[in-house]
JSON list of C-alpha atoms and ligand atoms in Angstrom, two decimals:
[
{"chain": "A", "resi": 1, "resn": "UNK", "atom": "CA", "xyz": [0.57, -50.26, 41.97]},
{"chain": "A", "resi": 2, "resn": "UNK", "atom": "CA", "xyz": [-1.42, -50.27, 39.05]},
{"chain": "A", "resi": 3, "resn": "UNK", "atom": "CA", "xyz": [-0.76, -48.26, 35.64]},
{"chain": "A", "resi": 4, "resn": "UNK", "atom": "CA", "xyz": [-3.12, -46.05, 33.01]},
{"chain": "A", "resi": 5, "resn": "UNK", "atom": "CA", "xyz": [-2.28, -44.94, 29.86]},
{"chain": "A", "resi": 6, "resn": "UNK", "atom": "CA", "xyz": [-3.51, -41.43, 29.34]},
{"chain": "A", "resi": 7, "resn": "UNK", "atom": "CA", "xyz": [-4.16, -39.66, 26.18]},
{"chain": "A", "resi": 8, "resn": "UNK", "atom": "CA", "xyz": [-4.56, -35.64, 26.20]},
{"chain": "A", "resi": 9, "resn": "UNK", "atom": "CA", "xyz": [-6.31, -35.50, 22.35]},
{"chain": "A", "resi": 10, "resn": "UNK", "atom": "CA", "xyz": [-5.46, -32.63, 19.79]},
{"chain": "A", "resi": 11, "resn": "UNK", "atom": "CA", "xyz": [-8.33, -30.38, 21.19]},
{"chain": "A", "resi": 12, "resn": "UNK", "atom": "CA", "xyz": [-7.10, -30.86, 24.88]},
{"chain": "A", "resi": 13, "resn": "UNK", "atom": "CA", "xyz": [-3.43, -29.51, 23.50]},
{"chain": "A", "resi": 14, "resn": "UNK", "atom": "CA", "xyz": [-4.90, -27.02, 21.06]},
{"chain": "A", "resi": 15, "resn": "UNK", "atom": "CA", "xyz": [-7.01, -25.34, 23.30]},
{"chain": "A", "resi": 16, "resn": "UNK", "atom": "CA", "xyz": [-4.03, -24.72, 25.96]},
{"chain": "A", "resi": 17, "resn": "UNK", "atom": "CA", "xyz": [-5.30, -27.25, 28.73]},
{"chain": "A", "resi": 18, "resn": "UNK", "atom": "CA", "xyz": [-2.47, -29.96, 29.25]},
{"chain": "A", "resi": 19, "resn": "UNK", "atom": "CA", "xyz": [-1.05, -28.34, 31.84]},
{"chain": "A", "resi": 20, "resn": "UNK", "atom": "CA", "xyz": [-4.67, -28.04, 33.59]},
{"chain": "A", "resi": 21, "resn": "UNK", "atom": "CA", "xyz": [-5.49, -31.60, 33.02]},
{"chain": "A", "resi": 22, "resn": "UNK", "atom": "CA", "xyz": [-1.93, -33.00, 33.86]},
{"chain": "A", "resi": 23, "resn": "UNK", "atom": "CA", "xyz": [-2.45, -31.08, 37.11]},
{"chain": "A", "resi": 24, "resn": "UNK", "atom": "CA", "xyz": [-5.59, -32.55, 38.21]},
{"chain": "A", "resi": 25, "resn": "UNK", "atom": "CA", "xyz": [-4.45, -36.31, 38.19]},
{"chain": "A", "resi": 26, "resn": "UNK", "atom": "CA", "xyz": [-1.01, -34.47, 39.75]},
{"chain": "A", "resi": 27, "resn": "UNK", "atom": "CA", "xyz": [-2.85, -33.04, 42.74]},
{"chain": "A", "resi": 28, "resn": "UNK", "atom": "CA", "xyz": [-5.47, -36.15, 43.47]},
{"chain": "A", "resi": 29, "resn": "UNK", "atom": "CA", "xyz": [-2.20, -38.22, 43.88]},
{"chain": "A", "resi": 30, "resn": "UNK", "atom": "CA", "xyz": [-1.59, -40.33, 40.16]},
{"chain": "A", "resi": 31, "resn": "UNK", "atom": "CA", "xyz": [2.08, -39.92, 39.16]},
{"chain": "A", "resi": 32, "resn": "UNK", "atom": "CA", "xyz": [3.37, -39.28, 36.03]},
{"chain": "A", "resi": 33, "resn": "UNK", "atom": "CA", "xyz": [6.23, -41.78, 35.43]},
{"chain": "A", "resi": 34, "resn": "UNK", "atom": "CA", "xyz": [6.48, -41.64, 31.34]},
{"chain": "A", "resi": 35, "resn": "UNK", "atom": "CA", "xyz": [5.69, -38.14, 29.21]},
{"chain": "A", "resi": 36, "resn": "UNK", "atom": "CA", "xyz": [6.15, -37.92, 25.66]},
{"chain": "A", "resi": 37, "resn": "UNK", "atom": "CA", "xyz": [4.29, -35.13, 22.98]},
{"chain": "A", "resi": 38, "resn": "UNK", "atom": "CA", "xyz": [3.84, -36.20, 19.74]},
{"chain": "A", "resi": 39, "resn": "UNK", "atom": "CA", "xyz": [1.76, -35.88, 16.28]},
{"chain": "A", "resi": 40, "resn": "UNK", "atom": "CA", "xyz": [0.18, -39.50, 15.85]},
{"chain": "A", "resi": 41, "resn": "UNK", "atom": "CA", "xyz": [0.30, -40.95, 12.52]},
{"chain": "A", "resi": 42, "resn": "UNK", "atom": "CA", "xyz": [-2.94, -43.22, 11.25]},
{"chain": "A", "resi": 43, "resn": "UNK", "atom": "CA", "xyz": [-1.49, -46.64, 11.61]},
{"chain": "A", "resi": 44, "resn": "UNK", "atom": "CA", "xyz": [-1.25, -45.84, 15.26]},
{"chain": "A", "resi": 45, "resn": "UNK", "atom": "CA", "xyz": [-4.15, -44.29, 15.72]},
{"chain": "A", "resi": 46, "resn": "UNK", "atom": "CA", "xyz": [-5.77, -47.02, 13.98]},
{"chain": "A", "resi": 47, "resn": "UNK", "atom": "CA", "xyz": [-4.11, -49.60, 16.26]},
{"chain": "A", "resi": 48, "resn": "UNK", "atom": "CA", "xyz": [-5.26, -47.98, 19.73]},
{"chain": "A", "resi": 49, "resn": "UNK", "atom": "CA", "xyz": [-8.64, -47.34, 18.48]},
{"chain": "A", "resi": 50, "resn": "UNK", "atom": "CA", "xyz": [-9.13, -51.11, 16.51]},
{"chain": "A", "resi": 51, "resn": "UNK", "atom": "CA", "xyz": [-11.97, -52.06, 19.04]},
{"chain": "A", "resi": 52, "resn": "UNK", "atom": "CA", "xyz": [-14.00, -49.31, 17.19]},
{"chain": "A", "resi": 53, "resn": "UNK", "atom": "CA", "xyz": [-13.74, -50.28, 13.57]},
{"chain": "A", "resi": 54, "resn": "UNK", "atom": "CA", "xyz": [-16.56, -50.26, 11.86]},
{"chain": "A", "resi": 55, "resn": "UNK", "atom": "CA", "xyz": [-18.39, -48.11, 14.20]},
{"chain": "A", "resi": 56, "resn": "UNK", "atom": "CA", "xyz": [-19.88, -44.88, 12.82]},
{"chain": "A", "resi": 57, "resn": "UNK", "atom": "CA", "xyz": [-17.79, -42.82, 14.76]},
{"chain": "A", "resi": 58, "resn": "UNK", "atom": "CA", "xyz": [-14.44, -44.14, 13.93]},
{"chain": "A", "resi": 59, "resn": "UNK", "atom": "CA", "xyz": [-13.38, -42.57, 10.90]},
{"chain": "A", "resi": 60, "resn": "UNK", "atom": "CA", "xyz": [-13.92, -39.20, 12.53]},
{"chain": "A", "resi": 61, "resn": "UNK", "atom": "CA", "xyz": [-12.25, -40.42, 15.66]},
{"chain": "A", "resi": 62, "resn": "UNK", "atom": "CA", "xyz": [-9.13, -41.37, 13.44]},
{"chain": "A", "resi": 63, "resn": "UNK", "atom": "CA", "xyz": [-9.08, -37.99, 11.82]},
{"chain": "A", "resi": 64, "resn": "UNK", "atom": "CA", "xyz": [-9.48, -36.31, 15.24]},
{"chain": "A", "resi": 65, "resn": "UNK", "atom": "CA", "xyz": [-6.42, -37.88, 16.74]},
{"chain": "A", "resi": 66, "resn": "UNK", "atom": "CA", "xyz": [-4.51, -37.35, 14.01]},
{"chain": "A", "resi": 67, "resn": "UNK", "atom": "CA", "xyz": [-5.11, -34.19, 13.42]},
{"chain": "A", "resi": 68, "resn": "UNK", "atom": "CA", "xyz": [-2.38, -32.20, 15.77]},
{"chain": "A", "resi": 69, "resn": "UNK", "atom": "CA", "xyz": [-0.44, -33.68, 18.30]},
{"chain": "A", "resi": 70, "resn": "UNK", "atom": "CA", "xyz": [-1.30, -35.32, 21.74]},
{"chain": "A", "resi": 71, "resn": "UNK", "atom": "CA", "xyz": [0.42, -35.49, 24.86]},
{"chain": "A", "resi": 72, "resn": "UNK", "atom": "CA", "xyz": [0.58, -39.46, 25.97]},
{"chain": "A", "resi": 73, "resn": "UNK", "atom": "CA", "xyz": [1.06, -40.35, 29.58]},
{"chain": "A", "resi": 74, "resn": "UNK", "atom": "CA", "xyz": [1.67, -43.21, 32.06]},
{"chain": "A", "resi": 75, "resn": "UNK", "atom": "CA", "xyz": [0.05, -42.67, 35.34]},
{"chain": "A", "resi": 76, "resn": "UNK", "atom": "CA", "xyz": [0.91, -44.96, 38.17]},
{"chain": "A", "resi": 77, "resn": "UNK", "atom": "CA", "xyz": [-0.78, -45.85, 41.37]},
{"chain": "A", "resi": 78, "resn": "UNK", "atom": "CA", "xyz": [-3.30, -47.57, 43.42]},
{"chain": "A", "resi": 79, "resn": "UNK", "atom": "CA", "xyz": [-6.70, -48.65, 41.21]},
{"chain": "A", "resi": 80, "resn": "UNK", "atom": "CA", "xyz": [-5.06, -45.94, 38.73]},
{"chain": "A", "resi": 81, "resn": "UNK", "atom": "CA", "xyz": [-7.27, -46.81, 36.22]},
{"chain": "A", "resi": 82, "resn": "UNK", "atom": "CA", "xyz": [-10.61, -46.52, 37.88]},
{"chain": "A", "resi": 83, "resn": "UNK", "atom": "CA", "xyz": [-9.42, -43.16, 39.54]},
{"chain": "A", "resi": 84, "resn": "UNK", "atom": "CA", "xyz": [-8.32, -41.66, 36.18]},
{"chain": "A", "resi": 85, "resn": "UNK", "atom": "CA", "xyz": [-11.49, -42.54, 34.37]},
{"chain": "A", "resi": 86, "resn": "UNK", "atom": "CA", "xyz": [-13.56, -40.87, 37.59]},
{"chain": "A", "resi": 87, "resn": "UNK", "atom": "CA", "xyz": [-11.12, -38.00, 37.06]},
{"chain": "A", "resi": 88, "resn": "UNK", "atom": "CA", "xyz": [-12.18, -37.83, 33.59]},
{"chain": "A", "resi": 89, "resn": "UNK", "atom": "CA", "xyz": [-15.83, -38.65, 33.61]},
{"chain": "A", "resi": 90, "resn": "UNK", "atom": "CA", "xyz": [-18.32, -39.95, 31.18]},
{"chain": "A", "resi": 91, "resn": "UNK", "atom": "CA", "xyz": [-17.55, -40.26, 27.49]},
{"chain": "A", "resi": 92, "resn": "UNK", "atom": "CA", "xyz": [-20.24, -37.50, 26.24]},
{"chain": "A", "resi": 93, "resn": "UNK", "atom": "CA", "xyz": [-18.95, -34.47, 28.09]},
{"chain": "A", "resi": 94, "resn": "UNK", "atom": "CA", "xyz": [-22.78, -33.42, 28.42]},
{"chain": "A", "resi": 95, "resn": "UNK", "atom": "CA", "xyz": [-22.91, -36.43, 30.84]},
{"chain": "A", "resi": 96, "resn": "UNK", "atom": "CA", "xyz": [-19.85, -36.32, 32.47]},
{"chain": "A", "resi": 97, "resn": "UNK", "atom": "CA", "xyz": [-20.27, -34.50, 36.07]},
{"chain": "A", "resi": 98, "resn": "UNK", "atom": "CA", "xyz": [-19.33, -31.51, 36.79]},
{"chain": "A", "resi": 99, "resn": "UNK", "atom": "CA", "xyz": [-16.06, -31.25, 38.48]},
{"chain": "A", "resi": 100, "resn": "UNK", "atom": "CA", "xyz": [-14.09, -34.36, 35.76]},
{"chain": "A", "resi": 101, "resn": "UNK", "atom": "CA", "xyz": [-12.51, -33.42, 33.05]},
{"chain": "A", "resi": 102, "resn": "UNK", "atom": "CA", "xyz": [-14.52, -33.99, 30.52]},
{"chain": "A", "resi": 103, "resn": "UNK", "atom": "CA", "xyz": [-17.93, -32.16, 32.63]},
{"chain": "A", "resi": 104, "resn": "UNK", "atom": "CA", "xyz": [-15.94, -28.89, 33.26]},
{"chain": "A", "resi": 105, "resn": "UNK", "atom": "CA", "xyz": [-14.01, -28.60, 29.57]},
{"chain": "A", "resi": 106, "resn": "UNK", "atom": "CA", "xyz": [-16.15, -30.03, 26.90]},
{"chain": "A", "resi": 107, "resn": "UNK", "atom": "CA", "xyz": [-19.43, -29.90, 25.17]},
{"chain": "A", "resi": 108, "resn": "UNK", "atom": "CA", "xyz": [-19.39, -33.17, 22.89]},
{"chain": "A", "resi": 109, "resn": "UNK", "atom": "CA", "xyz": [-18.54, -36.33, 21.97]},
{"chain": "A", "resi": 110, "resn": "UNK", "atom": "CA", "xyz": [-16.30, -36.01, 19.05]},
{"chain": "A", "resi": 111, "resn": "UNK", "atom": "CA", "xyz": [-14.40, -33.60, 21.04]},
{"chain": "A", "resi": 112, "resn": "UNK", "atom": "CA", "xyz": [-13.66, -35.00, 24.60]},
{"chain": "A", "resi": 113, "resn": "UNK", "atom": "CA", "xyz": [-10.38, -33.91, 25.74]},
{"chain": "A", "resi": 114, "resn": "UNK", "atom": "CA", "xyz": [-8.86, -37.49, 26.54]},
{"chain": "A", "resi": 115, "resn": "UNK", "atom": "CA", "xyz": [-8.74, -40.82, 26.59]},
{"chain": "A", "resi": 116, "resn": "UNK", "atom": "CA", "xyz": [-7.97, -42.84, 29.22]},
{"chain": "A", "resi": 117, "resn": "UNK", "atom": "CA", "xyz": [-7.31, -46.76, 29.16]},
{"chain": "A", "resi": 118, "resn": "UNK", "atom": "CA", "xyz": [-10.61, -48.47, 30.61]},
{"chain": "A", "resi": 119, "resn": "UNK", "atom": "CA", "xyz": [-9.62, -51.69, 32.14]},
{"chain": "A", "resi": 120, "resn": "UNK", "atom": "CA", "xyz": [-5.91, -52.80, 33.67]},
{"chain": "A", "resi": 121, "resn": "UNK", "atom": "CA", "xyz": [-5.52, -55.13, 31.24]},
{"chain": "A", "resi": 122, "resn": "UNK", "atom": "CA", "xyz": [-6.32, -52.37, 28.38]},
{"chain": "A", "resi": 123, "resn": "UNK", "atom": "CA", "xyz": [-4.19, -50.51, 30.08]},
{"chain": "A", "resi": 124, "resn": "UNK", "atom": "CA", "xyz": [-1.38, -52.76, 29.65]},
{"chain": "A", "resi": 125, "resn": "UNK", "atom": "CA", "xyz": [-1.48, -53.12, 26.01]},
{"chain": "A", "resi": 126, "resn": "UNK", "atom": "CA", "xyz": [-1.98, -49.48, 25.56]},
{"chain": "A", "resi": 127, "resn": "UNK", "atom": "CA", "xyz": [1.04, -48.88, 27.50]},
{"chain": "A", "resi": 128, "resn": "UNK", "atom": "CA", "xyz": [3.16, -51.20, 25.55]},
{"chain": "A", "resi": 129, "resn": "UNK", "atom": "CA", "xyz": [1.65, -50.04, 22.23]},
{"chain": "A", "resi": 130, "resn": "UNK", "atom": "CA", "xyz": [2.60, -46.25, 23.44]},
{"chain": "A", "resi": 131, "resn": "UNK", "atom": "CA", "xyz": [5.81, -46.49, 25.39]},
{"chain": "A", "resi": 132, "resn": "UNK", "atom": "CA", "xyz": [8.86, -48.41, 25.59]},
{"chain": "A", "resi": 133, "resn": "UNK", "atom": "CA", "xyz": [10.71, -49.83, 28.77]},
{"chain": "A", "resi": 134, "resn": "UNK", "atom": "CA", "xyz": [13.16, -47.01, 28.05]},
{"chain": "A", "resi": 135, "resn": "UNK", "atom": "CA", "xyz": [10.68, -44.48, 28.62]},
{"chain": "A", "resi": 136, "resn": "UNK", "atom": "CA", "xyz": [9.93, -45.26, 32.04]},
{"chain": "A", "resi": 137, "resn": "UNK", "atom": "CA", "xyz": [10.99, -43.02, 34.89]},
{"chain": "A", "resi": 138, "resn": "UNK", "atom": "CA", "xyz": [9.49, -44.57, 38.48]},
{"chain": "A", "resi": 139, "resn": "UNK", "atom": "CA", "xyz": [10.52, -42.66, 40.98]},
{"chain": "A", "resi": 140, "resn": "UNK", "atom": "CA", "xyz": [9.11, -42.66, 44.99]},
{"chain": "A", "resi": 141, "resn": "UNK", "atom": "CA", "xyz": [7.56, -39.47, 45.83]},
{"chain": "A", "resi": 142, "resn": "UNK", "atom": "CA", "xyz": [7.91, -37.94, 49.25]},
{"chain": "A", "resi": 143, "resn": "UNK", "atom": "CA", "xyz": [4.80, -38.20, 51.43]},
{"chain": "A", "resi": 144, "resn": "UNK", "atom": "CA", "xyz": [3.22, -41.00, 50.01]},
{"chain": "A", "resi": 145, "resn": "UNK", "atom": "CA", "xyz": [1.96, -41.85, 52.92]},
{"chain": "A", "resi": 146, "resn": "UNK", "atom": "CA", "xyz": [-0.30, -39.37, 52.69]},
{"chain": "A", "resi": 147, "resn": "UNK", "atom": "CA", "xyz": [-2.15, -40.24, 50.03]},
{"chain": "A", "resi": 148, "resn": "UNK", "atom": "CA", "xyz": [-1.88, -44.14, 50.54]},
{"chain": "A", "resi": 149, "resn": "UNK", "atom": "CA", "xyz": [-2.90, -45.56, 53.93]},
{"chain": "T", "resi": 1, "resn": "IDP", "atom": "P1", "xyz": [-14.00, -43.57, 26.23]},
{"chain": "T", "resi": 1, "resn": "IDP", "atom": "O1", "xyz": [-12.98, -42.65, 25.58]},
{"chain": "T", "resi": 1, "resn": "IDP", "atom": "O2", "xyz": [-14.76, -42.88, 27.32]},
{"chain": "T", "resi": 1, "resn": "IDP", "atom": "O3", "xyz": [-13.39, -44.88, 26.69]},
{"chain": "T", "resi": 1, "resn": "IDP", "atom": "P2", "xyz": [-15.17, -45.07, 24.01]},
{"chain": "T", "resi": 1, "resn": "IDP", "atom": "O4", "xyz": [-16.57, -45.56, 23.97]},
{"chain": "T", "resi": 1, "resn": "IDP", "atom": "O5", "xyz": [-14.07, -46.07, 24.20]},
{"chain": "T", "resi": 1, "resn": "IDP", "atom": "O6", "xyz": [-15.10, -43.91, 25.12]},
{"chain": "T", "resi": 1, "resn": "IDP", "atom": "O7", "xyz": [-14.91, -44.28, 22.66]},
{"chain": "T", "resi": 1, "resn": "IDP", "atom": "C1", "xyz": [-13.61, -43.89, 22.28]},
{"chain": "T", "resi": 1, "resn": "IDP", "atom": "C2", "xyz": [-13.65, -42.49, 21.74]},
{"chain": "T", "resi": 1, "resn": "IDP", "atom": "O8", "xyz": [-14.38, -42.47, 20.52]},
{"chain": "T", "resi": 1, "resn": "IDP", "atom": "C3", "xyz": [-14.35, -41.46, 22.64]},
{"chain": "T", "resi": 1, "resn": "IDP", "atom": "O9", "xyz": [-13.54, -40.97, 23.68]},
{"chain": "T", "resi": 1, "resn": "IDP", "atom": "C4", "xyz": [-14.70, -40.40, 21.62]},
{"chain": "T", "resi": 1, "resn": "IDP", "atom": "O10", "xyz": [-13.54, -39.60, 21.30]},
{"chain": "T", "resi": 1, "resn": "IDP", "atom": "C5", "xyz": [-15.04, -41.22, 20.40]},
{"chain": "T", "resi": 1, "resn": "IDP", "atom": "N1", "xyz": [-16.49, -41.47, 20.30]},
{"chain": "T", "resi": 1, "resn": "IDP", "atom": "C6", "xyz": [-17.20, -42.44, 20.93]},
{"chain": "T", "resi": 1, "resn": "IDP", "atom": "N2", "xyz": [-18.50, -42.38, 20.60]},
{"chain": "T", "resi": 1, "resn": "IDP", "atom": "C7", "xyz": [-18.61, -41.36, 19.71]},
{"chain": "T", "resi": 1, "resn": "IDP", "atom": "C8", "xyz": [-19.72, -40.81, 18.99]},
{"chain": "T", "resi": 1, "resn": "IDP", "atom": "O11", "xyz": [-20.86, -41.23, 19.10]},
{"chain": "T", "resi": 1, "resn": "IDP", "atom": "N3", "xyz": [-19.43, -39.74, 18.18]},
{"chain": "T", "resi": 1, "resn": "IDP", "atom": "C9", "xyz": [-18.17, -39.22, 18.03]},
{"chain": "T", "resi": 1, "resn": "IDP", "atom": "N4", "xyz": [-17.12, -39.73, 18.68]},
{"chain": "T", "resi": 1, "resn": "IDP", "atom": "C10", "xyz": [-17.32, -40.79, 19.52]},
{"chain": "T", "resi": 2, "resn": "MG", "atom": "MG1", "xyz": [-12.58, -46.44, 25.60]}
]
């Protein structure tokens, strides 16, 4: 089982749709094992974005995630992060396909809803810069076998 680290940004939270976006990785079969809310401050922010300094976009992106709080997320299961990031489509919402996250709720780049992590290994050191060991709750779900062959 593989793990994603999932980021519902201030817009996503703001604009009521955590429950709606929580619920679409819920019902294709990605489990929620940590949960937290919280306002970001800038030295994180500045951390999980630090592949983008320098870019053009980055000190808006900084002000954008800190600028009312997210809802963070582990997501566990098979390929989890290539699922999530189909789940959540292309980066420019007025790419992303209709049907992800990102094609049905949003209508630029500056303001896409959510990140997701983009590579296991990414994954991993996004998880360990968002959650602790203590924040973990695995659990088995009934009728996994319906979603896993
Ligand atoms: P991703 O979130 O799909 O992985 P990245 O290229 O890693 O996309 O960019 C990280 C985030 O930076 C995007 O989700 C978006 O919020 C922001 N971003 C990327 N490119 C632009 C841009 O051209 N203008 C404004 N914001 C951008
Ligand atoms: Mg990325």
């Amino acid at each position: 089982m593989e793990r994603t680290l999932i980021i519902v940004k201030p817009d996503g939270v703001q604009r009521g749709l955590t429950g709606e976006i929580i619920s679409r990785f819920e019902r294709r079969g990605l489990k929620v094992v940590a949960l937290k809310m919280l306002q970001v401050d800038r030295g994180l922010a500045e951390e999980h974005y630090a592949v983008h300094k320098g870019r053009p976009f980055y000190d808006g992106l900084i002000e954008y995630i800190v600028s009312a709080p997210v809802v963070v997320m582990a997501l566990e299961g098979k390929n989890a992060v290539k699922a999530a990031r189909q789940t959540i489509g292309a980066t420019n919402p007025l790419e992303a396909a209709p049907g992800t996250i990102r094609g049905d709720y949003g209508m630029e780049i500056g303001r896409n809803l959510i990140h997701g992590s983009d590579s296991v290994e990414n994954g991993e050191t996004e998880l360990a810069l968002w959650f602790s060991a203590a924040d973990y709750a695995p659990q088995e779900r009934p009728g996994s076998e319906w979603i896993y062959e």
